[in-house]
Amino acid sequence: MLTLMLAPGLTAAAKDGDTIKKGIFVGDVDLSGMTAQEAAQAVDAYVETLRETEITLLAAEDNEVPVTAGELGISWANQDVITEALEVGTQGNVIERYKILKDLERENLVYPLELSFDFQGLTDILIEECAQYDVKAVDAALVRENEEFRVVGGNTGYALDVEASFDKVREFLAGGWDCQPCSIPLVVEVTQPRGNAEELSKVKDVLGTFTTSYGSSNFNRSENIANGCELINGTVLYPGDEFSMLDCVTPFTAENGYYMAGSFMNNQVVDSMGGGICQVSTTLYNTVLLAELEVTERSNHTMIVTYVDPSADAAIAESADKDFRFVNNLDCPIYIEGHTEGKKLTFTIYGEETRDPGREVSYESKILEVINPTTDSITADEGQPLGYIVADEGNVHIGYRAELWKIVREDGIEVERTQINSSSYRMVPKSARVGVATEDPVAKEEILAAIGTGSIQHVRDVLALLLPPPPADPAVDPAAGAQ
């Protein structure tokens, strides 16, 4: 009986300096006859060659984004396999070791090469290089030319799902990648465009039209109205779509076609970029009412406007978060046409008319209260001398409380009367700032008393009594010139 004598401590393990038996592989790397260090270097060198292996990421519409395994952080994961390979044929008794060596002569022992990826740069690659092929879905639309509609086809939308694509790449490479160049289709969400020629061909009937005049507006305000109208013109809303006036006409900048013009702010008329745009929203509001679409947000102006009846206006203000919104609550798309001509603004909404031919819709403004200014707003200014007075008598507004009512008639007979909104408009009196700084206590008392009356004219009358008339100018005074 043959007995193998081993040095103490190496009974169940390979001795230092031993080499790996012939026929042992890690992946495609032959480790036969190598020491542990040589084997590790050989596998490292093989993994290094894999860093240049191209992996193609297929983005939207199969657009190819090539990356390398190195860019995805490839590395060798099971390095402890070298120790295991080195111990093959060193375990057990002589017969067991002999059997293992004979088995290796007949068939190679192949250990799997396990790879890992850190994927630190994968998210950036997906966002910066793959998502650039995303395409926003564009619905089929309408163009109105020479009083005829023409359908403009839309296009399909594609959007990369970054999180799902990340998981797919990771699972593919961790699930038995063969280390060969490959392509990985990413997860792309597809959005089909809405609308087709058959559906849009139904848009031909006038559902509502309304006109306002801006004949007294200066150049800047007129240009703002025309610009806002043009930004809205051609809008197509599908069933369920909500229109936002602010989203459509902002930003209020010169680059977007706007000028400085008068608008309401803090109970004053001041110049602001886009002044006059509220007449555009008001005109569209009345068109929407006649089309009987669903208004979801509307605000009245702080002070009364002159181009529509009380409660028939729709103010917008970006700084105050005031918007005009409505929803296409019909079963068919609608088209909004806007145009300006002869300082008149007109909106027309087209769609499929499904209302009874005998149905007639109109709107009536009902004034509940008229609030006239009873006194002027006068402020005493201690920093200005007696005799100083600056008055604003042009910015005067009567206050109102009003309601808007919808009246429905069928074959000329009223069948419905519904309140649509209620509005309150502020009263703004004449205003003045009056200087009261004087060393004469009696004069100061009298001017303060005059201010207390709330009458700018009375303040002027008192000042005329308190202050001496200006000296005559010899150049224009005949009596002075004769001396």
Coordinates of C-alpha atoms in Angstrom, one line a residue:
M1 CA 0.0 0.0 0.0
L2 CA 1.4 3.4 -1.2
T3 CA 1.4 6.1 1.4
L4 CA 2.0 9.8 0.5
M5 CA 4.1 11.7 3.1
L6 CA 3.5 15.5 3.1
A7 CA 5.2 18.2 5.1
P8 CA 3.5 19.3 8.3
G9 CA 0.7 21.9 7.7
L10 CA 0.2 21.0 4.0
T11 CA -1.8 17.8 4.4
A12 CA -5.1 19.3 3.0
A13 CA -3.7 22.2 0.9
A14 CA -1.3 22.9 -1.9
K15 CA 2.2 23.9 -0.9
D16 CA 3.6 27.4 -1.6
G17 CA 5.0 27.7 -5.1
D18 CA 2.7 24.9 -6.5
T19 CA 1.2 25.4 -9.9
I20 CA -2.3 24.8 -11.2
K21 CA -2.8 21.4 -12.8
K22 CA -3.1 21.0 -16.6
G23 CA -6.6 21.4 -18.0
I24 CA -8.0 23.9 -15.5
F25 CA -9.6 27.1 -16.9
V26 CA -11.3 30.2 -15.7
G27 CA -13.7 31.1 -18.5
D28 CA -11.6 31.0 -21.7
V29 CA -8.3 31.5 -19.8
D30 CA -6.1 28.4 -19.6
L31 CA -4.4 28.4 -16.2
S32 CA -2.4 25.1 -16.7
G33 CA 1.1 25.2 -15.1
M34 CA 0.6 28.7 -13.6
T35 CA 1.3 29.8 -10.1
A36 CA -1.5 31.7 -8.3
Q37 CA 0.1 35.0 -9.1
E38 CA 0.5 34.1 -12.8
A39 CA -3.0 32.9 -13.0
A40 CA -4.5 36.1 -11.5
Q41 CA -2.4 38.2 -13.9
A42 CA -3.7 36.1 -16.8
V43 CA -7.3 36.5 -15.9
D44 CA -6.8 40.3 -15.2
A45 CA -5.3 40.7 -18.7
Y46 CA -8.2 38.9 -20.3
V47 CA -10.8 41.1 -18.4
E48 CA -8.8 44.1 -19.5
T49 CA -9.4 43.1 -23.1
L50 CA -13.1 43.0 -22.4
R51 CA -13.1 46.6 -21.5
E52 CA -13.1 47.5 -25.2
T53 CA -16.0 45.3 -26.1
E54 CA -18.8 47.4 -27.6
I55 CA -22.3 47.3 -26.1
T56 CA -24.8 49.1 -28.2
L57 CA -27.8 50.7 -26.4
L58 CA -30.8 51.0 -28.7
A59 CA -32.7 54.2 -27.9
A60 CA -35.9 55.6 -29.5
E61 CA -36.6 54.4 -33.0
D62 CA -33.6 52.1 -32.7
N63 CA -31.1 54.9 -32.6
E64 CA -27.8 53.4 -31.6
V65 CA -25.7 54.6 -28.7
P66 CA -22.4 52.7 -28.6
V67 CA -20.6 52.3 -25.2
T68 CA -17.9 50.0 -24.0
A69 CA -17.9 47.5 -21.2
G70 CA -15.2 49.6 -19.6
E71 CA -17.5 52.6 -19.6
L72 CA -20.0 50.5 -17.6
G73 CA -17.3 49.7 -15.0
I74 CA -16.6 46.0 -15.8
S75 CA -14.4 44.2 -13.3
W76 CA -13.5 40.6 -12.3
A77 CA -15.8 39.5 -9.4
N78 CA -14.7 35.9 -8.3
Q79 CA -11.0 36.3 -7.8
D80 CA -11.0 33.7 -5.1
V81 CA -11.5 31.1 -7.8
I82 CA -7.7 31.1 -8.3
T83 CA -7.1 29.6 -4.8
E84 CA -9.7 27.0 -5.5
A85 CA -8.1 26.1 -8.9
L86 CA -4.7 25.8 -7.2
E87 CA -6.0 23.3 -4.7
V88 CA -7.4 20.9 -7.3
G89 CA -5.5 17.6 -6.9
T90 CA -4.0 18.5 -3.6
Q91 CA -7.0 17.4 -1.4
G92 CA -7.7 13.9 -0.1
N93 CA -5.6 10.7 -0.2
V94 CA -3.4 9.5 -3.1
I95 CA -6.2 7.6 -4.8
E96 CA -8.5 10.6 -4.8
R97 CA -5.8 12.9 -6.1
Y98 CA -4.8 10.4 -8.8
K99 CA -8.4 10.1 -9.9
I100 CA -8.7 13.9 -10.2
L101 CA -5.6 14.1 -12.4
K102 CA -6.9 11.3 -14.7
D103 CA -10.2 13.2 -14.9
L104 CA -8.4 16.3 -16.0
E105 CA -6.7 14.3 -18.8
R106 CA -10.1 13.4 -20.2
E107 CA -12.0 16.7 -19.7
N108 CA -11.0 20.2 -18.8
L109 CA -12.2 21.7 -15.5
V110 CA -13.7 25.2 -16.4
Y111 CA -14.5 27.6 -13.6
P112 CA -16.9 30.4 -14.5
L113 CA -15.5 33.9 -15.0
E114 CA -17.8 36.1 -13.0
L115 CA -17.9 39.7 -14.0
S116 CA -19.5 42.7 -12.2
F117 CA -20.3 46.3 -13.3
D118 CA -20.5 49.4 -11.1
F119 CA -22.7 51.3 -13.6
Q120 CA -21.8 54.6 -12.1
G121 CA -21.9 56.3 -15.5
L122 CA -24.9 54.5 -16.9
T123 CA -27.5 56.9 -15.7
D124 CA -25.6 59.9 -17.3
I125 CA -25.2 57.9 -20.5
L126 CA -29.0 57.2 -20.6
I127 CA -30.0 60.8 -19.9
E128 CA -27.3 62.7 -21.9
E129 CA -26.8 60.4 -24.9
C130 CA -29.9 58.1 -25.2
A131 CA -32.7 60.5 -24.2
Q132 CA -31.6 62.9 -26.9
Y133 CA -33.6 60.8 -29.3
D134 CA -36.8 61.3 -27.5
V135 CA -39.5 62.8 -29.6
K136 CA -42.6 64.6 -28.2
A137 CA -45.9 63.3 -29.6
V138 CA -47.6 65.9 -31.8
D139 CA -51.3 65.6 -32.3
A140 CA -52.8 66.0 -35.7
A141 CA -53.9 69.6 -36.2
L142 CA -55.8 71.9 -38.4
V143 CA -54.8 74.8 -40.5
R144 CA -57.4 77.3 -41.8
E145 CA -56.6 78.9 -45.1
N146 CA -59.0 80.7 -47.4
E147 CA -61.9 79.8 -45.1
E148 CA -61.1 76.1 -45.5
F149 CA -59.6 73.7 -43.1
R150 CA -56.6 71.5 -43.9
V151 CA -55.5 68.6 -41.7
V152 CA -51.9 68.5 -40.7
G153 CA -50.7 65.0 -39.6
G154 CA -49.1 64.5 -36.2
N155 CA -46.2 62.3 -35.2
T156 CA -45.6 59.5 -32.7
G157 CA -43.9 60.3 -29.5
Y158 CA -41.0 58.4 -27.9
A159 CA -39.7 58.8 -24.4
L160 CA -36.9 56.8 -22.7
D161 CA -37.8 55.3 -19.4
V162 CA -34.4 55.9 -17.7
E163 CA -35.1 53.8 -14.6
A164 CA -36.5 50.8 -16.4
S165 CA -33.7 51.0 -19.0
F166 CA -31.1 51.1 -16.3
D167 CA -32.5 47.9 -14.8
K168 CA -32.7 46.2 -18.1
V169 CA -29.0 46.9 -19.0
R170 CA -28.0 45.7 -15.5
E171 CA -30.0 42.5 -15.7
F172 CA -28.8 41.7 -19.2
L173 CA -25.1 42.0 -18.3
A174 CA -25.5 40.1 -15.0
G175 CA -27.6 37.3 -16.6
G176 CA -25.0 35.4 -18.5
W177 CA -23.5 37.9 -21.0
D178 CA -21.1 36.0 -23.3
C179 CA -18.5 38.8 -23.4
Q180 CA -19.2 39.4 -27.1
P181 CA -20.4 42.7 -28.7
C182 CA -24.1 43.0 -28.3
S183 CA -27.1 45.3 -28.6
I184 CA -29.5 46.0 -25.7
P185 CA -33.0 47.5 -26.6
L186 CA -33.8 50.1 -24.0
V187 CA -37.3 50.7 -22.5
V188 CA -39.0 53.4 -24.6
E189 CA -42.5 54.6 -24.0
V190 CA -44.5 55.2 -27.2
T191 CA -47.2 57.8 -27.3
Q192 CA -49.5 57.7 -30.4
P193 CA -50.7 61.1 -31.7
R194 CA -54.3 62.0 -31.3
G195 CA -56.6 62.9 -34.2
N196 CA -57.0 61.8 -37.8
A197 CA -58.5 63.2 -41.0
E198 CA -61.9 61.6 -40.3
E199 CA -62.2 63.0 -36.8
L200 CA -60.9 66.5 -37.6
S201 CA -63.1 66.8 -40.7
K202 CA -66.0 67.2 -38.3
V203 CA -64.6 70.6 -37.2
K204 CA -66.5 72.9 -39.6
D205 CA -69.3 74.6 -37.6
V206 CA -69.2 78.0 -35.8
L207 CA -69.9 77.3 -32.1
G208 CA -69.4 80.8 -31.0
T209 CA -67.9 84.1 -32.1
F210 CA -67.4 87.5 -30.3
T211 CA -65.8 90.8 -31.2
T212 CA -64.5 93.7 -29.1
S213 CA -63.1 97.1 -30.2
Y214 CA -59.9 98.8 -29.2
G215 CA -60.3 101.9 -31.4
S216 CA -59.0 104.3 -28.7
S217 CA -55.9 102.2 -27.9
N218 CA -52.4 103.6 -28.7
F219 CA -49.8 101.8 -30.8
N220 CA -48.3 99.8 -28.0
R221 CA -51.6 98.5 -26.6
S222 CA -52.9 97.7 -30.1
E223 CA -49.7 95.7 -30.9
N224 CA -50.1 93.7 -27.6
I225 CA -53.7 92.8 -28.5
A226 CA -52.7 91.7 -32.0
N227 CA -49.8 89.7 -30.7
G228 CA -51.8 87.9 -28.0
C229 CA -54.5 87.1 -30.6
E230 CA -51.9 85.6 -33.0
L231 CA -50.4 83.4 -30.2
I232 CA -53.9 81.9 -29.6
N233 CA -54.9 81.7 -33.3
G234 CA -54.9 78.1 -34.6
T235 CA -55.2 76.4 -31.3
V236 CA -56.8 72.9 -31.5
L237 CA -58.2 71.4 -28.3
Y238 CA -59.2 67.7 -28.2
P239 CA -62.0 66.5 -26.0
G240 CA -61.0 66.9 -22.3
D241 CA -58.1 69.3 -23.1
E242 CA -57.8 72.4 -20.9
F243 CA -56.7 75.7 -22.3
S244 CA -54.7 78.1 -20.2
M245 CA -54.5 81.7 -21.3
L246 CA -51.3 82.3 -19.4
D247 CA -49.6 79.2 -20.8
C248 CA -50.5 80.3 -24.3
V249 CA -49.5 84.0 -24.3
T250 CA -46.6 84.3 -21.8
P251 CA -43.9 85.3 -21.3
F252 CA -44.6 89.0 -21.4
T253 CA -41.3 90.0 -23.0
A254 CA -40.2 92.0 -25.9
E255 CA -38.8 88.9 -27.4
N256 CA -42.3 87.4 -27.4
G257 CA -43.7 90.4 -29.2
Y258 CA -44.9 92.6 -26.4
Y259 CA -44.7 96.4 -25.6
M260 CA -45.1 98.5 -22.6
A261 CA -48.8 99.7 -22.3
G262 CA -51.3 100.6 -19.7
S263 CA -52.8 98.0 -17.3
F264 CA -54.4 97.9 -13.9
M265 CA -52.1 97.5 -10.9
N266 CA -52.8 98.5 -7.3
N267 CA -55.9 100.5 -8.3
Q268 CA -53.9 102.5 -10.8
V269 CA -53.3 102.5 -14.5
V270 CA -49.6 101.9 -15.0
D271 CA -47.5 100.9 -17.9
S272 CA -46.5 97.2 -17.9
M273 CA -45.1 94.8 -20.5
G274 CA -48.1 93.3 -22.3
G275 CA -50.7 95.9 -21.2
G276 CA -54.0 95.2 -23.0
I277 CA -53.7 91.4 -23.0
C278 CA -56.8 91.2 -20.8
Q279 CA -58.9 92.4 -23.6
V280 CA -57.7 89.3 -25.5
S281 CA -58.7 87.0 -22.7
T282 CA -62.0 88.8 -22.2
T283 CA -62.9 88.5 -25.9
L284 CA -62.0 84.8 -25.9
Y285 CA -64.0 84.3 -22.6
N286 CA -67.2 85.6 -24.3
T287 CA -66.6 83.4 -27.3
V288 CA -66.2 80.4 -25.0
L289 CA -69.5 81.2 -23.3
L290 CA -71.3 81.3 -26.6
A291 CA -69.8 78.0 -27.5
E292 CA -71.0 76.6 -24.1
L293 CA -67.6 75.2 -23.2
E294 CA -66.7 74.6 -19.5
V295 CA -65.0 77.6 -17.9
T296 CA -62.7 76.3 -15.1
E297 CA -61.1 79.6 -14.0
R298 CA -62.1 83.2 -14.5
S299 CA -61.4 86.5 -12.6
N300 CA -62.9 89.9 -13.0
H301 CA -60.7 93.0 -13.2
T302 CA -60.1 95.1 -10.0
M303 CA -61.7 98.1 -11.8
I304 CA -64.3 98.2 -14.5
V305 CA -63.4 98.0 -18.1
T306 CA -65.2 99.7 -21.0
Y307 CA -65.0 97.1 -23.8
V308 CA -67.5 94.7 -22.4
D309 CA -70.4 94.9 -19.9
P310 CA -69.8 94.4 -16.2
S311 CA -69.1 90.7 -15.3
A312 CA -68.4 89.8 -18.9
D313 CA -64.6 90.3 -18.5
A314 CA -61.8 87.9 -17.8
A315 CA -58.6 89.3 -16.3
I316 CA -55.3 87.6 -16.3
A317 CA -52.3 88.6 -14.2
E318 CA -49.1 86.5 -14.0
S319 CA -47.9 88.2 -10.8
A320 CA -51.3 87.6 -9.1
D321 CA -51.6 84.0 -10.4
K322 CA -54.9 85.0 -12.2
D323 CA -55.6 82.9 -15.3
F324 CA -58.4 82.2 -17.7
R325 CA -59.0 78.5 -18.3
F326 CA -61.6 76.4 -20.0
V327 CA -62.1 72.8 -21.0
N328 CA -63.3 71.4 -24.3
N329 CA -66.2 69.4 -22.8
L330 CA -67.5 68.3 -26.2
D331 CA -67.1 65.0 -27.9
C332 CA -65.3 66.6 -30.9
P333 CA -62.1 68.7 -31.3
I334 CA -62.4 72.4 -31.5
Y335 CA -60.4 75.0 -33.4
I336 CA -59.9 78.6 -32.1
E337 CA -59.5 81.3 -34.8
G338 CA -58.5 84.8 -33.9
H339 CA -57.9 87.9 -36.0
T340 CA -57.6 91.6 -35.8
E341 CA -58.8 94.1 -38.4
G342 CA -59.7 97.8 -38.1
K343 CA -58.8 97.8 -34.4
K344 CA -61.4 95.1 -33.8
L345 CA -60.5 91.8 -32.2
T346 CA -62.6 88.7 -33.1
F347 CA -62.4 85.1 -31.9
T348 CA -64.4 82.3 -33.4
I349 CA -64.6 78.7 -32.1
Y350 CA -65.2 76.0 -34.6
G351 CA -66.3 72.4 -33.9
E352 CA -69.2 70.0 -34.6
E353 CA -72.5 71.6 -33.9
T354 CA -74.7 69.1 -32.0
R355 CA -77.1 71.6 -30.4
D356 CA -80.7 71.9 -31.5
P357 CA -81.1 74.4 -34.3
G358 CA -83.8 76.2 -32.3
R359 CA -81.5 76.7 -29.3
E360 CA -80.3 80.3 -28.8
V361 CA -77.8 81.3 -26.1
S362 CA -77.3 84.8 -24.9
Y363 CA -75.8 86.5 -21.8
E364 CA -77.0 89.4 -19.8
S365 CA -75.1 91.6 -17.4
K366 CA -77.1 92.6 -14.2
I367 CA -75.8 95.5 -12.2
L368 CA -76.6 95.1 -8.5
E369 CA -74.9 98.2 -7.2
V370 CA -73.2 101.4 -8.5
I371 CA -70.6 102.9 -6.1
N372 CA -69.8 106.5 -6.9
P373 CA -66.9 108.3 -5.2
T374 CA -68.3 110.6 -2.5
T375 CA -65.0 112.1 -1.4
D376 CA -61.5 112.5 -2.9
S377 CA -58.5 110.6 -1.5
I378 CA -56.1 113.3 -0.2
T379 CA -52.8 112.6 1.5
A380 CA -51.0 115.2 3.7
D381 CA -47.2 115.3 2.8
E382 CA -45.1 116.7 5.7
G383 CA -42.1 116.7 3.4
Q384 CA -43.5 119.2 1.0
P385 CA -44.1 122.9 1.6
L386 CA -47.5 124.5 1.9
G387 CA -48.7 125.2 -1.6
Y388 CA -47.5 121.9 -3.1
I389 CA -50.3 119.9 -4.6
V390 CA -50.2 117.0 -7.1
A391 CA -53.6 115.7 -8.2
D392 CA -54.6 112.7 -10.2
E393 CA -58.1 113.4 -11.4
G394 CA -58.1 111.3 -14.5
N395 CA -57.8 107.8 -12.9
V396 CA -61.3 107.8 -11.5
H397 CA -63.4 104.6 -11.5
I398 CA -67.0 104.0 -10.4
G399 CA -67.4 100.9 -8.4
Y400 CA -69.9 98.1 -9.4
R401 CA -71.3 94.9 -8.1
A402 CA -72.6 92.8 -11.0
E403 CA -73.6 89.4 -12.2
L404 CA -73.6 87.6 -15.5
W405 CA -76.6 85.5 -16.4
K406 CA -77.0 82.9 -19.2
I407 CA -80.3 82.9 -21.0
V408 CA -81.3 79.9 -23.2
R409 CA -84.2 80.1 -25.6
E410 CA -85.8 77.4 -27.6
D411 CA -87.7 78.4 -30.7
G412 CA -87.7 82.0 -29.2
I413 CA -89.1 80.9 -25.8
E414 CA -86.9 81.3 -22.7
V415 CA -86.4 77.9 -21.1
E416 CA -83.4 78.6 -18.8
R417 CA -81.8 81.5 -16.9
T418 CA -78.6 80.7 -14.9
Q419 CA -76.2 82.9 -13.1
I420 CA -72.7 82.4 -14.5
N421 CA -70.6 84.6 -12.2
S422 CA -70.5 87.6 -9.9
S423 CA -68.0 90.4 -9.9
S424 CA -67.0 93.3 -7.7
Y425 CA -65.2 96.3 -9.1
R426 CA -63.4 98.8 -6.9
M427 CA -64.4 102.5 -6.7
V428 CA -61.3 104.7 -7.3
P429 CA -61.8 108.4 -6.4
K430 CA -59.7 111.4 -7.5
S431 CA -56.5 111.6 -5.5
A432 CA -54.0 114.2 -4.5
R433 CA -50.9 114.7 -2.4
V434 CA -50.8 118.1 -0.6
G435 CA -47.8 119.7 1.1
V436 CA -48.4 120.8 4.7
A437 CA -44.9 121.9 5.8
T438 CA -45.2 125.5 7.2
E439 CA -44.0 127.5 10.2
D440 CA -47.4 129.1 10.5
P441 CA -49.5 127.0 12.9
V442 CA -52.7 128.7 11.8
A443 CA -52.1 128.0 8.1
K444 CA -51.2 124.4 8.9
E445 CA -54.4 123.9 10.9
E446 CA -56.5 125.3 8.1
I447 CA -54.9 123.2 5.3
L448 CA -55.3 120.0 7.4
A449 CA -58.9 120.9 8.0
A450 CA -59.3 121.4 4.2
I451 CA -57.8 118.0 3.6
G452 CA -60.2 116.5 6.1
T453 CA -63.1 117.6 3.9
G454 CA -62.1 115.1 1.2
S455 CA -62.4 117.7 -1.5
I456 CA -59.5 118.6 -3.8
Q457 CA -61.3 121.7 -5.0
H458 CA -61.8 122.9 -1.4
V459 CA -58.1 122.3 -0.7
R460 CA -57.2 124.5 -3.7
D461 CA -59.6 127.2 -2.5
V462 CA -58.0 127.3 0.9
L463 CA -54.5 127.4 -0.6
A464 CA -55.6 130.4 -2.7
L465 CA -56.6 132.2 0.5
L466 CA -53.5 131.2 2.5
L467 CA -50.8 131.9 0.0
P468 CA -50.2 135.4 -1.5
P469 CA -50.4 135.7 -5.2
P470 CA -47.0 135.5 -7.1
P471 CA -45.3 138.9 -7.8
A472 CA -46.0 140.5 -11.1
D473 CA -43.4 140.0 -13.8
P474 CA -42.3 143.5 -15.1
A475 CA -41.8 142.0 -18.5
V476 CA -45.5 141.2 -18.9
D477 CA -47.2 143.6 -16.4
P478 CA -48.1 146.9 -18.1
A479 CA -48.4 148.8 -14.9
A480 CA -45.0 147.7 -13.7
G481 CA -43.5 148.7 -17.0
A482 CA -44.8 152.2 -16.8
Q483 CA -43.0 153.0 -13.6

